PDB file of C-alpha atoms in Angstrom:
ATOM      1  CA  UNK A   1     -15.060  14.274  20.339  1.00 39.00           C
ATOM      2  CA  UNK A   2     -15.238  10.809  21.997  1.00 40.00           C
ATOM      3  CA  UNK A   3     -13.724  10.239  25.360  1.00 41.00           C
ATOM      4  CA  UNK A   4     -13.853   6.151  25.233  1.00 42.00           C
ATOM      5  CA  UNK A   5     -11.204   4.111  23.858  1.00 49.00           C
ATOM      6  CA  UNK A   6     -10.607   2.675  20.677  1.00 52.00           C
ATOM      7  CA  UNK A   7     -13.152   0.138  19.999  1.00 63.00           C
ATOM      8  CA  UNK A   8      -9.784  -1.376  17.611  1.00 82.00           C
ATOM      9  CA  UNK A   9      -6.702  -2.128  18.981  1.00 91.00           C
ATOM     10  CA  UNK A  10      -3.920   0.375  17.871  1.00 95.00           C
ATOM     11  CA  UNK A  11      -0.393  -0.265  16.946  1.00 97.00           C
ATOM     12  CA  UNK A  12       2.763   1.656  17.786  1.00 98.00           C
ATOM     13  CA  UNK A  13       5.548   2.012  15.317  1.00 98.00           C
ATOM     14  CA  UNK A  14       7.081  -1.269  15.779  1.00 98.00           C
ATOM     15  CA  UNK A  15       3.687  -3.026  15.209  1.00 97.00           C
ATOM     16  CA  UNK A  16       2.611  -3.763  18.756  1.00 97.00           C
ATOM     17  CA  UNK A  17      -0.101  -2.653  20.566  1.00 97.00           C
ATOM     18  CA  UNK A  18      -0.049   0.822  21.323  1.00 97.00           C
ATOM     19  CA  UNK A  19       0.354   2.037  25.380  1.00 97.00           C
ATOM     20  CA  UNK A  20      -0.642   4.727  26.976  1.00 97.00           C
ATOM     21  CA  UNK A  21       1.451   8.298  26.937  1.00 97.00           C
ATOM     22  CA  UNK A  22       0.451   9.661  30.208  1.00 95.00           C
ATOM     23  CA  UNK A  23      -2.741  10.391  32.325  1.00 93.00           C
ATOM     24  CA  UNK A  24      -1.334  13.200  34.463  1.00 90.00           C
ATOM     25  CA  UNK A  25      -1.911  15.576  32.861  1.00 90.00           C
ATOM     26  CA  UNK A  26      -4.159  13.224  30.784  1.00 92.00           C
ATOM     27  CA  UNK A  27      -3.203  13.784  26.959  1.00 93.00           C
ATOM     28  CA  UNK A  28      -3.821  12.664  23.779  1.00 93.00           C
ATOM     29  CA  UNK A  29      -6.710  13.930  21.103  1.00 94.00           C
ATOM     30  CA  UNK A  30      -9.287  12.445  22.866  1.00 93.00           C
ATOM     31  CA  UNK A  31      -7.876  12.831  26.040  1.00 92.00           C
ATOM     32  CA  UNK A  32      -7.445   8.964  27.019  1.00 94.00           C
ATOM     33  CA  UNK A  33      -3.783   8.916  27.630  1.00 96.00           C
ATOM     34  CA  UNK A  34      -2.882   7.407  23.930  1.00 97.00           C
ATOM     35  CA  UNK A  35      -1.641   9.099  20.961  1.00 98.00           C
ATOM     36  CA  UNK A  36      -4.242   7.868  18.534  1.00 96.00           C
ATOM     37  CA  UNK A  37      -6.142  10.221  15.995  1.00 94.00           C
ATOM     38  CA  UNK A  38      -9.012  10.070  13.629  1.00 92.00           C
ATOM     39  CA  UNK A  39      -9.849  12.055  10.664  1.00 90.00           C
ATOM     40  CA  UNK A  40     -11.018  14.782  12.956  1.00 92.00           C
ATOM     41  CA  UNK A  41      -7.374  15.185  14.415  1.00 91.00           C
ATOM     42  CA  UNK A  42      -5.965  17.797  11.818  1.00 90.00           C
ATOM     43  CA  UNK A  43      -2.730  17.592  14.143  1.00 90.00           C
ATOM     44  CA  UNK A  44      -2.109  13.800  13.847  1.00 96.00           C
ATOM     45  CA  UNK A  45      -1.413  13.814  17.773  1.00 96.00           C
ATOM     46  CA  UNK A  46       0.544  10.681  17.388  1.00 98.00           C
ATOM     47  CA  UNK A  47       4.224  11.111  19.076  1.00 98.00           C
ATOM     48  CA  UNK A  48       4.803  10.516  22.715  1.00 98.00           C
ATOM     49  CA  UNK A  49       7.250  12.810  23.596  1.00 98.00           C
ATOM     50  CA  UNK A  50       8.865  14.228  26.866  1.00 98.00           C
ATOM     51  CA  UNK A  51       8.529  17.721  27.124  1.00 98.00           C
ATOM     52  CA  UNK A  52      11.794  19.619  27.783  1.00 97.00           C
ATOM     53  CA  UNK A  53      12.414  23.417  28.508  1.00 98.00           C
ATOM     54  CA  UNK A  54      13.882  23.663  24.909  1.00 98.00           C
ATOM     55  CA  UNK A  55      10.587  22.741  23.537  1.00 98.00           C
ATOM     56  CA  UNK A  56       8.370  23.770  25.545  1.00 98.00           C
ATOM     57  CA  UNK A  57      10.146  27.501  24.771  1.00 97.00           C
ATOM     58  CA  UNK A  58      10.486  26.601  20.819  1.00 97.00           C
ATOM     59  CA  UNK A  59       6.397  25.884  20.396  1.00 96.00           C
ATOM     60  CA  UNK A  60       5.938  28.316  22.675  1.00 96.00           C
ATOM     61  CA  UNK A  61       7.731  31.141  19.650  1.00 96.00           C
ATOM     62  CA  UNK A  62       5.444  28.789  17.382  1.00 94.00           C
ATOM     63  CA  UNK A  63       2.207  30.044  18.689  1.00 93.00           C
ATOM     64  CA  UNK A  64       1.506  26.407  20.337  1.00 93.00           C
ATOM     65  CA  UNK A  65       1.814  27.881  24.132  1.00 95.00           C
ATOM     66  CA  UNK A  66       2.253  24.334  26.179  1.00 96.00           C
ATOM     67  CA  UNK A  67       2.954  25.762  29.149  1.00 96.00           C
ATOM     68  CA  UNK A  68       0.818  27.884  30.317  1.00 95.00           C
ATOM     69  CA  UNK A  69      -2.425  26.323  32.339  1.00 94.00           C
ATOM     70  CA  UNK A  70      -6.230  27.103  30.619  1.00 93.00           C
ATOM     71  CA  UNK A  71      -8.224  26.100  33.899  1.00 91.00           C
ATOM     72  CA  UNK A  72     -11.339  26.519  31.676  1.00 90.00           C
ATOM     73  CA  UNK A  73     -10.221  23.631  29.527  1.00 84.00           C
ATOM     74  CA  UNK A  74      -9.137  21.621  33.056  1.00 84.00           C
ATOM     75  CA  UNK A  75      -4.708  22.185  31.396  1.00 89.00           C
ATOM     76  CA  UNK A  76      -2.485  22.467  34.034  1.00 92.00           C
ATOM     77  CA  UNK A  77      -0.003  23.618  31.789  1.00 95.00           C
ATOM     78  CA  UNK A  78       2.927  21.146  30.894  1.00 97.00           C
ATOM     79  CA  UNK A  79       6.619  21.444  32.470  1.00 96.00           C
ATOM     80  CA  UNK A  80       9.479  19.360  31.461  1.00 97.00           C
ATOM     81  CA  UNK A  81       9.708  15.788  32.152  1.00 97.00           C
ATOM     82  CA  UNK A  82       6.239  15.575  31.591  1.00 97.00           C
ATOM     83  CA  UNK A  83       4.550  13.052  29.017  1.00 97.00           C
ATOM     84  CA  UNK A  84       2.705  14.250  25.743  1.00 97.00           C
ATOM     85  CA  UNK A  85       0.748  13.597  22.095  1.00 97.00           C
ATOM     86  CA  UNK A  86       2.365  16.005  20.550  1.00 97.00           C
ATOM     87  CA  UNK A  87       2.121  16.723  16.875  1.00 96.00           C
ATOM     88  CA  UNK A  88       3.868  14.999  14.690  1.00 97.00           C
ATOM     89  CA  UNK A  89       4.536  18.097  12.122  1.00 96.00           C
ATOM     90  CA  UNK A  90       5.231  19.872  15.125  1.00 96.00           C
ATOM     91  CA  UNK A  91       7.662  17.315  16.187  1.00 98.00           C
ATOM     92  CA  UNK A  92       9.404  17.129  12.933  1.00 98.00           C
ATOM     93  CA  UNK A  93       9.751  21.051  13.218  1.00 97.00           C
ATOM     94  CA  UNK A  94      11.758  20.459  16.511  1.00 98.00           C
ATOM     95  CA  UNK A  95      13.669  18.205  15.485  1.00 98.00           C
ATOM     96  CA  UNK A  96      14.857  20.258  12.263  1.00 97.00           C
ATOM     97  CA  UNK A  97      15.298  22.942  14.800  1.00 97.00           C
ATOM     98  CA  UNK A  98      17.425  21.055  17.303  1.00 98.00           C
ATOM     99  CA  UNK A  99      14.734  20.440  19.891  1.00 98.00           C
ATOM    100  CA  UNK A 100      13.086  18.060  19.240  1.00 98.00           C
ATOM    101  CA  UNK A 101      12.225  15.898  22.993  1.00 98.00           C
ATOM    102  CA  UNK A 102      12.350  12.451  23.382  1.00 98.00           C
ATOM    103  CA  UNK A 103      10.207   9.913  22.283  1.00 98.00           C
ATOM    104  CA  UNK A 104       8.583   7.075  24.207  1.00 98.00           C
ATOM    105  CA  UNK A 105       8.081   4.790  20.881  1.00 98.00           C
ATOM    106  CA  UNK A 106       6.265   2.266  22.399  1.00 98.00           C
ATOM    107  CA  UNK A 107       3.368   4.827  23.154  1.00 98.00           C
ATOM    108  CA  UNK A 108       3.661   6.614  19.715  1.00 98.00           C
ATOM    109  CA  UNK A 109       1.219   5.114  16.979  1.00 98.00           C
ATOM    110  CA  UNK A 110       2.348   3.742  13.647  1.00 98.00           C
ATOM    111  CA  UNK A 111       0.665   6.570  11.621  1.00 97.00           C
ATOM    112  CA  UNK A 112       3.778   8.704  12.597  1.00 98.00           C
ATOM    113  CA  UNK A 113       5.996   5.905  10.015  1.00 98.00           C
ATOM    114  CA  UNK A 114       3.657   7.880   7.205  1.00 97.00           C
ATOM    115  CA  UNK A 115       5.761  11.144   8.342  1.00 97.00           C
ATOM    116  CA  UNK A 116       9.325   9.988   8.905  1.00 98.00           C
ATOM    117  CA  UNK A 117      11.420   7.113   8.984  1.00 98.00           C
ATOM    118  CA  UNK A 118      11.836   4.360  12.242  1.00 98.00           C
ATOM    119  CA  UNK A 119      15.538   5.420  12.074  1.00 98.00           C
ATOM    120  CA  UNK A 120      14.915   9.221  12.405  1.00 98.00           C
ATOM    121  CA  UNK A 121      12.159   8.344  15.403  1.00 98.00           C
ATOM    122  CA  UNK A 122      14.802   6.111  17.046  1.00 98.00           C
ATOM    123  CA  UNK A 123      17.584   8.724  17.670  1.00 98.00           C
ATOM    124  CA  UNK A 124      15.168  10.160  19.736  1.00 98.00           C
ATOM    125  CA  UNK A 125      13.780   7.041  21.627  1.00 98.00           C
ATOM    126  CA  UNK A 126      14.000   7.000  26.038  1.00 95.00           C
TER     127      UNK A 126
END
């Protein structure tokens, strides 16, 4: 997995260049701060969200334990208000499920329009 960024530029789901989720803790699939993926990524890390207790305890009961640190793979664990490349299926499962967090759409790529609809990803925008 590569650690540098994009050789491309990427574009978020209004069609501007993609910017960074968060660096502490540092997310995305290759851990650069931006939810991008490759064909590698069979999550399609691609929404920005803000964690909340709600989800953090929902994909928690989903066997996707957020919360909890794995020193070994340097993951403090997340806690609300933090930023994240979560998922989009995952996502879309909150959201059915009435916790879905908030999305920074400026910071979530365009591949998540091949999921859902701008208008869906909107009533969740900061």
């Amino acid at each position: 997995m590569s650690h540098t960024p994009s050789s491309t530029i990427e574009y978020n789901v209004y069609g501007e260049t993609l910017i960074g989720c968060c660096t502490d803790p540092m997310t995305g699939y290759f851990r650069d701060g931006y939810c991008r993926t490759a064909s590698i990524d069979r999550g399609t890390h691609v929404v920005c969200a803000v964690m909340t207790e709600a989800f953090l305890n929902y994909t928690k009961t989903r066997g996707n334990d957020l919360s909890t640190p794995i020193p070994q793979y340097d993951f403090p664990g997340l806690k609300p208000n933090d930023g994240w490349c979560l998922c989009i299926m995952r996502w879309l499962e909150a959201e059915k499920a009435g916790v879905a967090p908030l999305l920074n759409l400026a910071a979530t790529h365009q591949k998540a329009l091949e999921y859902t609809t701008i208008e869906v990803l909107e009533a969740y925008a900061l």
